[in-house]
PDB file of C-alpha atoms in Angstrom:
ATOM      1  CA  UNK A  23       0.000   0.000   0.000  1.00 77.00           C
ATOM      2  CA  UNK A  24       1.722   3.200  -1.118  1.00 88.00           C
ATOM      3  CA  UNK A  25       1.662   6.531   0.802  1.00 91.00           C
ATOM      4  CA  UNK A  26      -0.809   8.010  -1.698  1.00 94.00           C
ATOM      5  CA  UNK A  27      -3.386   5.413  -0.725  1.00 96.00           C
ATOM      6  CA  UNK A  28      -2.934   6.244   2.972  1.00 97.00           C
ATOM      7  CA  UNK A  29      -3.289   9.951   2.199  1.00 98.00           C
ATOM      8  CA  UNK A  30      -6.556   9.027   0.482  1.00 98.00           C
ATOM      9  CA  UNK A  31      -7.657   7.064   3.575  1.00 98.00           C
ATOM     10  CA  UNK A  32      -7.054  10.144   5.750  1.00 98.00           C
ATOM     11  CA  UNK A  33      -8.976  12.533   3.469  1.00 98.00           C
ATOM     12  CA  UNK A  34     -11.877  10.148   2.761  1.00 98.00           C
ATOM     13  CA  UNK A  35     -12.122   9.263   6.461  1.00 98.00           C
ATOM     14  CA  UNK A  36     -12.573  12.965   7.197  1.00 98.00           C
ATOM     15  CA  UNK A  37     -15.160  13.269   4.423  1.00 98.00           C
ATOM     16  CA  UNK A  38     -17.128  10.274   5.749  1.00 98.00           C
ATOM     17  CA  UNK A  39     -17.242  11.778   9.247  1.00 98.00           C
ATOM     18  CA  UNK A  40     -18.428  15.157   7.924  1.00 98.00           C
ATOM     19  CA  UNK A  41     -21.156  13.453   5.848  1.00 98.00           C
ATOM     20  CA  UNK A  42     -22.355  11.604   8.957  1.00 98.00           C
ATOM     21  CA  UNK A  43     -22.385  14.858  10.939  1.00 97.00           C
ATOM     22  CA  UNK A  44     -24.486  16.609   8.261  1.00 97.00           C
ATOM     23  CA  UNK A  45     -26.935  13.726   7.617  1.00 98.00           C
ATOM     24  CA  UNK A  46     -27.417  13.118  11.357  1.00 97.00           C
ATOM     25  CA  UNK A  47     -28.078  16.825  11.891  1.00 96.00           C
ATOM     26  CA  UNK A  48     -30.562  17.037   8.995  1.00 97.00           C
ATOM     27  CA  UNK A  49     -32.487  13.899  10.051  1.00 97.00           C
ATOM     28  CA  UNK A  50     -32.569  14.900  13.730  1.00 95.00           C
ATOM     29  CA  UNK A  51     -33.819  18.379  12.793  1.00 95.00           C
ATOM     30  CA  UNK A  52     -36.799  16.808  10.993  1.00 96.00           C
ATOM     31  CA  UNK A  53     -37.626  13.841  13.207  1.00 95.00           C
ATOM     32  CA  UNK A  54     -36.563  15.144  16.617  1.00 90.00           C
ATOM     33  CA  UNK A  55     -34.206  13.648  19.179  1.00 88.00           C
ATOM     34  CA  UNK A  56     -36.552  11.532  21.306  1.00 91.00           C
ATOM     35  CA  UNK A  57     -35.292   8.546  19.306  1.00 96.00           C
ATOM     36  CA  UNK A  58     -31.842   8.514  17.616  1.00 97.00           C
ATOM     37  CA  UNK A  59     -33.199   8.430  14.036  1.00 97.00           C
ATOM     38  CA  UNK A  60     -30.185  10.313  12.696  1.00 98.00           C
ATOM     39  CA  UNK A  61     -27.659   7.612  13.601  1.00 98.00           C
ATOM     40  CA  UNK A  62     -30.085   4.895  12.491  1.00 98.00           C
ATOM     41  CA  UNK A  63     -30.492   6.433   9.009  1.00 98.00           C
ATOM     42  CA  UNK A  64     -26.732   7.003   8.724  1.00 98.00           C
ATOM     43  CA  UNK A  65     -25.896   3.435   9.755  1.00 98.00           C
ATOM     44  CA  UNK A  66     -28.501   1.723   7.577  1.00 98.00           C
ATOM     45  CA  UNK A  67     -27.659   3.783   4.476  1.00 98.00           C
ATOM     46  CA  UNK A  68     -23.961   3.081   5.098  1.00 98.00           C
ATOM     47  CA  UNK A  69     -24.576  -0.661   5.535  1.00 98.00           C
ATOM     48  CA  UNK A  70     -26.446  -0.680   2.200  1.00 98.00           C
ATOM     49  CA  UNK A  71     -23.608   1.100   0.381  1.00 98.00           C
ATOM     50  CA  UNK A  72     -20.841  -1.000   1.967  1.00 98.00           C
ATOM     51  CA  UNK A  73     -22.777  -4.154   1.081  1.00 98.00           C
ATOM     52  CA  UNK A  74     -23.090  -2.871  -2.478  1.00 98.00           C
ATOM     53  CA  UNK A  75     -19.352  -2.207  -2.653  1.00 97.00           C
ATOM     54  CA  UNK A  76     -18.653  -5.703  -1.299  1.00 96.00           C
ATOM     55  CA  UNK A  77     -20.949  -7.150  -3.994  1.00 96.00           C
ATOM     56  CA  UNK A  78     -18.995  -5.333  -6.700  1.00 96.00           C
ATOM     57  CA  UNK A  79     -15.873  -7.198  -5.485  1.00 90.00           C
ATOM     58  CA  UNK A  80     -13.418  -4.303  -5.958  1.00 91.00           C
ATOM     59  CA  UNK A  81      -9.628  -4.528  -5.774  1.00 94.00           C
ATOM     60  CA  UNK A  82      -7.820  -4.178  -2.449  1.00 93.00           C
ATOM     61  CA  UNK A  83      -7.047  -0.473  -2.730  1.00 95.00           C
ATOM     62  CA  UNK A  84     -10.512   0.461  -3.996  1.00 95.00           C
ATOM     63  CA  UNK A  85     -12.110  -1.520  -1.153  1.00 96.00           C
ATOM     64  CA  UNK A  86      -9.880   0.244   1.370  1.00 96.00           C
ATOM     65  CA  UNK A  87     -10.599   3.741   0.043  1.00 97.00           C
ATOM     66  CA  UNK A  88     -14.305   3.536  -0.805  1.00 97.00           C
ATOM     67  CA  UNK A  89     -15.352   0.960   1.794  1.00 97.00           C
ATOM     68  CA  UNK A  90     -13.135   0.908   4.876  1.00 97.00           C
ATOM     69  CA  UNK A  91     -12.216   4.602   4.804  1.00 98.00           C
ATOM     70  CA  UNK A  92     -15.278   6.444   3.447  1.00 98.00           C
ATOM     71  CA  UNK A  93     -18.280   4.290   4.365  1.00 98.00           C
ATOM     72  CA  UNK A  94     -16.571   2.905   7.474  1.00 98.00           C
ATOM     73  CA  UNK A  95     -16.083   6.437   8.803  1.00 98.00           C
ATOM     74  CA  UNK A  96     -19.569   7.539   7.687  1.00 98.00           C
ATOM     75  CA  UNK A  97     -21.176   4.877   9.891  1.00 98.00           C
ATOM     76  CA  UNK A  98     -20.585   4.700  13.618  1.00 98.00           C
ATOM     77  CA  UNK A  99     -20.714   2.057  16.313  1.00 98.00           C
ATOM     78  CA  UNK A 100     -19.716   4.326  19.204  1.00 98.00           C
ATOM     79  CA  UNK A 101     -22.560   6.844  18.811  1.00 98.00           C
ATOM     80  CA  UNK A 102     -25.046   3.989  18.331  1.00 98.00           C
ATOM     81  CA  UNK A 103     -23.927   2.502  21.669  1.00 98.00           C
ATOM     82  CA  UNK A 104     -23.773   5.896  23.385  1.00 98.00           C
ATOM     83  CA  UNK A 105     -27.318   6.849  22.396  1.00 98.00           C
ATOM     84  CA  UNK A 106     -28.571   3.391  23.404  1.00 98.00           C
ATOM     85  CA  UNK A 107     -26.940   3.657  26.842  1.00 98.00           C
ATOM     86  CA  UNK A 108     -28.431   7.132  27.381  1.00 97.00           C
ATOM     87  CA  UNK A 109     -31.890   5.746  26.488  1.00 97.00           C
ATOM     88  CA  UNK A 110     -31.256   3.168  29.214  1.00 97.00           C
ATOM     89  CA  UNK A 111     -30.347   5.898  31.729  1.00 96.00           C
ATOM     90  CA  UNK A 112     -33.618   7.653  30.885  1.00 96.00           C
ATOM     91  CA  UNK A 113     -35.513   4.379  31.468  1.00 96.00           C
ATOM     92  CA  UNK A 114     -36.719   4.369  27.844  1.00 96.00           C
ATOM     93  CA  UNK A 115     -36.531   0.575  27.709  1.00 96.00           C
ATOM     94  CA  UNK A 116     -38.693   0.164  24.598  1.00 97.00           C
ATOM     95  CA  UNK A 117     -36.645   2.696  22.655  1.00 97.00           C
ATOM     96  CA  UNK A 118     -33.446   1.051  23.915  1.00 97.00           C
ATOM     97  CA  UNK A 119     -34.483  -2.412  22.714  1.00 97.00           C
ATOM     98  CA  UNK A 120     -35.856  -0.985  19.440  1.00 98.00           C
ATOM     99  CA  UNK A 121     -32.627   0.927  18.781  1.00 98.00           C
ATOM    100  CA  UNK A 122     -30.530  -2.225  19.218  1.00 98.00           C
ATOM    101  CA  UNK A 123     -32.846  -4.660  17.436  1.00 98.00           C
ATOM    102  CA  UNK A 124     -33.857  -2.465  14.478  1.00 98.00           C
ATOM    103  CA  UNK A 125     -30.260  -1.352  13.829  1.00 98.00           C
ATOM    104  CA  UNK A 126     -28.890  -4.880  13.965  1.00 98.00           C
ATOM    105  CA  UNK A 127     -31.629  -6.716  12.037  1.00 98.00           C
ATOM    106  CA  UNK A 128     -32.153  -3.976   9.436  1.00 98.00           C
ATOM    107  CA  UNK A 129     -28.376  -3.438   9.259  1.00 98.00           C
ATOM    108  CA  UNK A 130     -27.676  -7.055   8.324  1.00 98.00           C
ATOM    109  CA  UNK A 131     -30.660  -7.028   5.909  1.00 98.00           C
ATOM    110  CA  UNK A 132     -29.592  -3.810   4.134  1.00 98.00           C
ATOM    111  CA  UNK A 133     -25.963  -4.979   3.916  1.00 98.00           C
ATOM    112  CA  UNK A 134     -27.138  -8.284   2.388  1.00 98.00           C
ATOM    113  CA  UNK A 135     -29.473  -6.415  -0.001  1.00 98.00           C
ATOM    114  CA  UNK A 136     -26.655  -4.076  -1.043  1.00 98.00           C
ATOM    115  CA  UNK A 137     -24.354  -7.023  -1.648  1.00 97.00           C
ATOM    116  CA  UNK A 138     -27.007  -8.703  -3.797  1.00 97.00           C
ATOM    117  CA  UNK A 139     -27.552  -5.526  -5.842  1.00 97.00           C
ATOM    118  CA  UNK A 140     -23.790  -5.098  -6.242  1.00 96.00           C
ATOM    119  CA  UNK A 141     -23.405  -8.678  -7.477  1.00 95.00           C
ATOM    120  CA  UNK A 142     -26.089  -8.053 -10.178  1.00 95.00           C
ATOM    121  CA  UNK A 143     -24.317  -4.980 -11.574  1.00 90.00           C
TER     122      UNK A 143
ATOM    123  CA  UNK B   3     -25.851  25.095   8.664  1.00 58.00           C
ATOM    124  CA  UNK B   4     -23.056  24.377  11.195  1.00 67.00           C
ATOM    125  CA  UNK B   5     -20.044  26.668  11.074  1.00 84.00           C
ATOM    126  CA  UNK B   6     -16.827  25.871   9.280  1.00 91.00           C
ATOM    127  CA  UNK B   7     -14.725  25.419  12.390  1.00 92.00           C
ATOM    128  CA  UNK B   8     -17.081  22.660  13.543  1.00 94.00           C
ATOM    129  CA  UNK B   9     -16.922  20.933  10.143  1.00 96.00           C
ATOM    130  CA  UNK B  10     -13.118  21.201  10.193  1.00 97.00           C
ATOM    131  CA  UNK B  11     -13.033  19.663  13.700  1.00 97.00           C
ATOM    132  CA  UNK B  12     -15.210  16.708  12.581  1.00 98.00           C
ATOM    133  CA  UNK B  13     -13.042  16.266   9.478  1.00 98.00           C
ATOM    134  CA  UNK B  14      -9.756  16.263  11.420  1.00 98.00           C
ATOM    135  CA  UNK B  15     -10.990  13.851  14.086  1.00 98.00           C
ATOM    136  CA  UNK B  16     -12.587  11.574  11.485  1.00 98.00           C
ATOM    137  CA  UNK B  17      -9.364  11.480   9.466  1.00 98.00           C
ATOM    138  CA  UNK B  18      -7.284  10.351  12.470  1.00 98.00           C
ATOM    139  CA  UNK B  19      -9.831   7.778  13.665  1.00 98.00           C
ATOM    140  CA  UNK B  20     -10.201   6.316  10.180  1.00 98.00           C
ATOM    141  CA  UNK B  21      -6.433   6.048   9.687  1.00 98.00           C
ATOM    142  CA  UNK B  22      -6.132   4.033  12.927  1.00 98.00           C
ATOM    143  CA  UNK B  23      -9.025   1.722  12.004  1.00 98.00           C
ATOM    144  CA  UNK B  24      -7.932   1.236   8.384  1.00 98.00           C
ATOM    145  CA  UNK B  25      -4.336   0.602   9.486  1.00 97.00           C
ATOM    146  CA  UNK B  26      -5.475  -2.153  11.845  1.00 97.00           C
ATOM    147  CA  UNK B  27      -7.726  -3.726   9.218  1.00 95.00           C
ATOM    148  CA  UNK B  28      -4.863  -3.875   6.704  1.00 95.00           C
ATOM    149  CA  UNK B  29      -2.347  -5.156   9.271  1.00 95.00           C
ATOM    150  CA  UNK B  30      -4.680  -7.895  10.548  1.00 94.00           C
ATOM    151  CA  UNK B  31      -6.943  -9.220   7.778  1.00 90.00           C
ATOM    152  CA  UNK B  32      -9.451 -11.803   9.024  1.00 87.00           C
ATOM    153  CA  UNK B  33     -11.406 -14.414   7.050  1.00 88.00           C
ATOM    154  CA  UNK B  34     -15.186 -14.761   7.606  1.00 89.00           C
ATOM    155  CA  UNK B  35     -14.589 -17.954   9.586  1.00 93.00           C
ATOM    156  CA  UNK B  36     -12.752 -16.054  12.343  1.00 95.00           C
ATOM    157  CA  UNK B  37     -13.598 -13.515  15.004  1.00 96.00           C
ATOM    158  CA  UNK B  38     -12.967 -10.056  13.432  1.00 97.00           C
ATOM    159  CA  UNK B  39     -10.680  -8.737  16.163  1.00 97.00           C
ATOM    160  CA  UNK B  40      -9.688  -5.463  14.437  1.00 97.00           C
ATOM    161  CA  UNK B  41     -13.317  -4.283  14.068  1.00 98.00           C
ATOM    162  CA  UNK B  42     -14.291  -5.599  17.491  1.00 98.00           C
ATOM    163  CA  UNK B  43     -11.395  -3.853  19.238  1.00 98.00           C
ATOM    164  CA  UNK B  44     -11.791  -0.449  17.522  1.00 98.00           C
ATOM    165  CA  UNK B  45     -15.545  -0.516  18.171  1.00 98.00           C
ATOM    166  CA  UNK B  46     -15.285  -1.267  21.879  1.00 98.00           C
ATOM    167  CA  UNK B  47     -12.316   1.065  22.459  1.00 98.00           C
ATOM    168  CA  UNK B  48     -14.055   3.814  20.441  1.00 98.00           C
ATOM    169  CA  UNK B  49     -17.265   3.365  22.445  1.00 98.00           C
ATOM    170  CA  UNK B  50     -15.303   3.682  25.702  1.00 98.00           C
ATOM    171  CA  UNK B  51     -13.570   6.854  24.500  1.00 98.00           C
ATOM    172  CA  UNK B  52     -16.858   8.376  23.277  1.00 98.00           C
ATOM    173  CA  UNK B  53     -18.532   7.653  26.611  1.00 98.00           C
ATOM    174  CA  UNK B  54     -15.598   9.250  28.416  1.00 97.00           C
ATOM    175  CA  UNK B  55     -15.231  12.348  26.196  1.00 96.00           C
ATOM    176  CA  UNK B  56     -18.933  13.088  25.836  1.00 96.00           C
ATOM    177  CA  UNK B  57     -19.793  12.694  29.513  1.00 96.00           C
ATOM    178  CA  UNK B  58     -16.806  14.841  30.483  1.00 94.00           C
ATOM    179  CA  UNK B  59     -17.628  17.525  27.934  1.00 93.00           C
ATOM    180  CA  UNK B  60     -21.338  17.579  28.800  1.00 91.00           C
ATOM    181  CA  UNK B  61     -21.121  17.332  32.572  1.00 90.00           C
ATOM    182  CA  UNK B  62     -17.639  18.391  33.669  1.00 86.00           C
ATOM    183  CA  UNK B  63     -15.930  20.850  31.348  1.00 83.00           C
ATOM    184  CA  UNK B  64     -16.970  24.353  30.280  1.00 82.00           C
ATOM    185  CA  UNK B  65     -18.824  24.539  26.971  1.00 78.00           C
ATOM    186  CA  UNK B  66     -16.556  24.208  23.975  1.00 78.00           C
ATOM    187  CA  UNK B  67     -17.720  24.494  20.391  1.00 77.00           C
ATOM    188  CA  UNK B  68     -15.175  22.219  18.776  1.00 89.00           C
ATOM    189  CA  UNK B  69     -14.018  19.558  21.279  1.00 92.00           C
ATOM    190  CA  UNK B  70     -17.084  17.351  20.972  1.00 93.00           C
ATOM    191  CA  UNK B  71     -17.167  17.492  17.149  1.00 95.00           C
ATOM    192  CA  UNK B  72     -13.412  16.724  17.013  1.00 96.00           C
ATOM    193  CA  UNK B  73     -13.140  14.015  19.682  1.00 97.00           C
ATOM    194  CA  UNK B  74     -16.643  12.509  19.665  1.00 97.00           C
ATOM    195  CA  UNK B  75     -18.188  12.875  16.216  1.00 97.00           C
ATOM    196  CA  UNK B  76     -14.833  12.889  14.434  1.00 98.00           C
ATOM    197  CA  UNK B  77     -12.292  10.697  16.240  1.00 98.00           C
ATOM    198  CA  UNK B  78     -14.603   8.126  17.868  1.00 98.00           C
ATOM    199  CA  UNK B  79     -17.049   8.125  14.947  1.00 98.00           C
ATOM    200  CA  UNK B  80     -14.199   7.574  12.481  1.00 98.00           C
ATOM    201  CA  UNK B  81     -12.484   4.980  14.678  1.00 98.00           C
ATOM    202  CA  UNK B  82     -15.653   2.891  15.038  1.00 98.00           C
ATOM    203  CA  UNK B  83     -17.809   1.458  12.286  1.00 98.00           C
ATOM    204  CA  UNK B  84     -21.268  -0.012  11.965  1.00 98.00           C
ATOM    205  CA  UNK B  85     -21.237  -0.894   8.255  1.00 98.00           C
ATOM    206  CA  UNK B  86     -18.112  -3.090   8.378  1.00 97.00           C
ATOM    207  CA  UNK B  87     -19.583  -4.994  11.310  1.00 98.00           C
ATOM    208  CA  UNK B  88     -22.802  -5.644   9.369  1.00 98.00           C
ATOM    209  CA  UNK B  89     -20.966  -6.833   6.254  1.00 97.00           C
ATOM    210  CA  UNK B  90     -18.805  -9.102   8.436  1.00 97.00           C
ATOM    211  CA  UNK B  91     -21.963 -10.626   9.928  1.00 98.00           C
ATOM    212  CA  UNK B  92     -23.464 -11.130   6.441  1.00 97.00           C
ATOM    213  CA  UNK B  93     -20.289 -12.964   5.370  1.00 96.00           C
ATOM    214  CA  UNK B  94     -20.390 -15.173   8.475  1.00 97.00           C
ATOM    215  CA  UNK B  95     -24.027 -16.053   7.724  1.00 97.00           C
ATOM    216  CA  UNK B  96     -23.189 -16.794   4.087  1.00 96.00           C
ATOM    217  CA  UNK B  97     -20.416 -19.104   5.254  1.00 96.00           C
ATOM    218  CA  UNK B  98     -22.889 -20.801   7.644  1.00 97.00           C
ATOM    219  CA  UNK B  99     -20.893 -19.690  10.693  1.00 97.00           C
ATOM    220  CA  UNK B 100     -24.131 -18.991  12.559  1.00 97.00           C
ATOM    221  CA  UNK B 101     -22.771 -19.327  16.097  1.00 97.00           C
ATOM    222  CA  UNK B 102     -19.888 -16.995  15.232  1.00 97.00           C
ATOM    223  CA  UNK B 103     -22.278 -14.404  13.734  1.00 97.00           C
ATOM    224  CA  UNK B 104     -24.554 -14.510  16.768  1.00 98.00           C
ATOM    225  CA  UNK B 105     -21.653 -14.451  19.232  1.00 98.00           C
ATOM    226  CA  UNK B 106     -19.962 -11.569  17.427  1.00 98.00           C
ATOM    227  CA  UNK B 107     -23.165  -9.483  17.305  1.00 98.00           C
ATOM    228  CA  UNK B 108     -24.035 -10.182  20.949  1.00 98.00           C
ATOM    229  CA  UNK B 109     -20.497  -9.599  22.231  1.00 98.00           C
ATOM    230  CA  UNK B 110     -20.207  -6.319  20.299  1.00 98.00           C
ATOM    231  CA  UNK B 111     -23.458  -4.975  21.759  1.00 98.00           C
ATOM    232  CA  UNK B 112     -22.672  -6.113  25.309  1.00 98.00           C
ATOM    233  CA  UNK B 113     -19.083  -4.856  25.260  1.00 98.00           C
ATOM    234  CA  UNK B 114     -20.009  -1.608  23.495  1.00 98.00           C
ATOM    235  CA  UNK B 115     -22.861  -0.827  25.878  1.00 98.00           C
ATOM    236  CA  UNK B 116     -20.741  -1.847  28.860  1.00 98.00           C
ATOM    237  CA  UNK B 117     -17.850   0.355  27.694  1.00 98.00           C
ATOM    238  CA  UNK B 118     -20.132   3.435  27.602  1.00 98.00           C
ATOM    239  CA  UNK B 119     -21.531   2.531  31.034  1.00 97.00           C
ATOM    240  CA  UNK B 120     -18.075   2.138  32.623  1.00 97.00           C
ATOM    241  CA  UNK B 121     -16.630   5.272  30.968  1.00 98.00           C
ATOM    242  CA  UNK B 122     -19.638   7.338  32.080  1.00 97.00           C
ATOM    243  CA  UNK B 123     -19.380   6.042  35.662  1.00 97.00           C
ATOM    244  CA  UNK B 124     -15.638   6.805  35.737  1.00 96.00           C
ATOM    245  CA  UNK B 125     -16.209  10.442  34.740  1.00 95.00           C
ATOM    246  CA  UNK B 126     -19.065  10.907  37.212  1.00 94.00           C
ATOM    247  CA  UNK B 127     -17.046   9.450  40.106  1.00 91.00           C
ATOM    248  CA  UNK B 128     -14.500  12.255  39.859  1.00 77.00           C
ATOM    249  CA  UNK B 129     -15.693  15.260  41.882  1.00 65.00           C
ATOM    250  CA  UNK B 130     -16.138  18.565  40.068  1.00 58.00           C
ATOM    251  CA  UNK B 131     -13.177  20.858  40.551  1.00 54.00           C
ATOM    252  CA  UNK B 132     -10.660  18.090  41.208  1.00 45.00           C
TER     253      UNK B 132
END
């Protein structure tokens, strides 16, 4: 892996994080913050795109730049867990369970769907 | 529209977090039949750091406009990943490693949630002003 690829990882990782910040903000502004819809939309859309990239079976460098760096940074595990734990602190047990279950089940389903679409292209 | 300094803070943190995660994934490639340690470790460590930073910034430190975007949204968001975890689980299911897929998903949620819980408790135990 040459230095140019790693420079690309750095830049695209920054871009992915900024995209997440903007999408999360836009979704939360519309749907409110009683449930973490912003992170859910970000994570599911990212799982779909990463699945699609996996289905396209790109080369190693392309997978690193488009998948690991960009989409990997766009989606987040830490914020998902943080928001879930805060729902627990607020005794919002239904929201807590929904946030874990919907993210995980829909996440695997959208990633599988994306992979299937990618394989057809 | 958020200001430019905030966007720059998210970008910088995200760049660093992503470089760490991508570096680990290249250094330790894992087949679908094995526990994906690189993703698991960055996710749990990133969750711990986010719990620590965010609780400290919200409840302990004076308001700052760029620390949370840089450290939380940027660094921890870039270090951790949801999409890679989902694709890893799909590959485990495709390979019929059902117990591995279930164990990986359950362990990630338990460890991630637990990391936030512990980090939050650690920050709150320290008295204000100390």
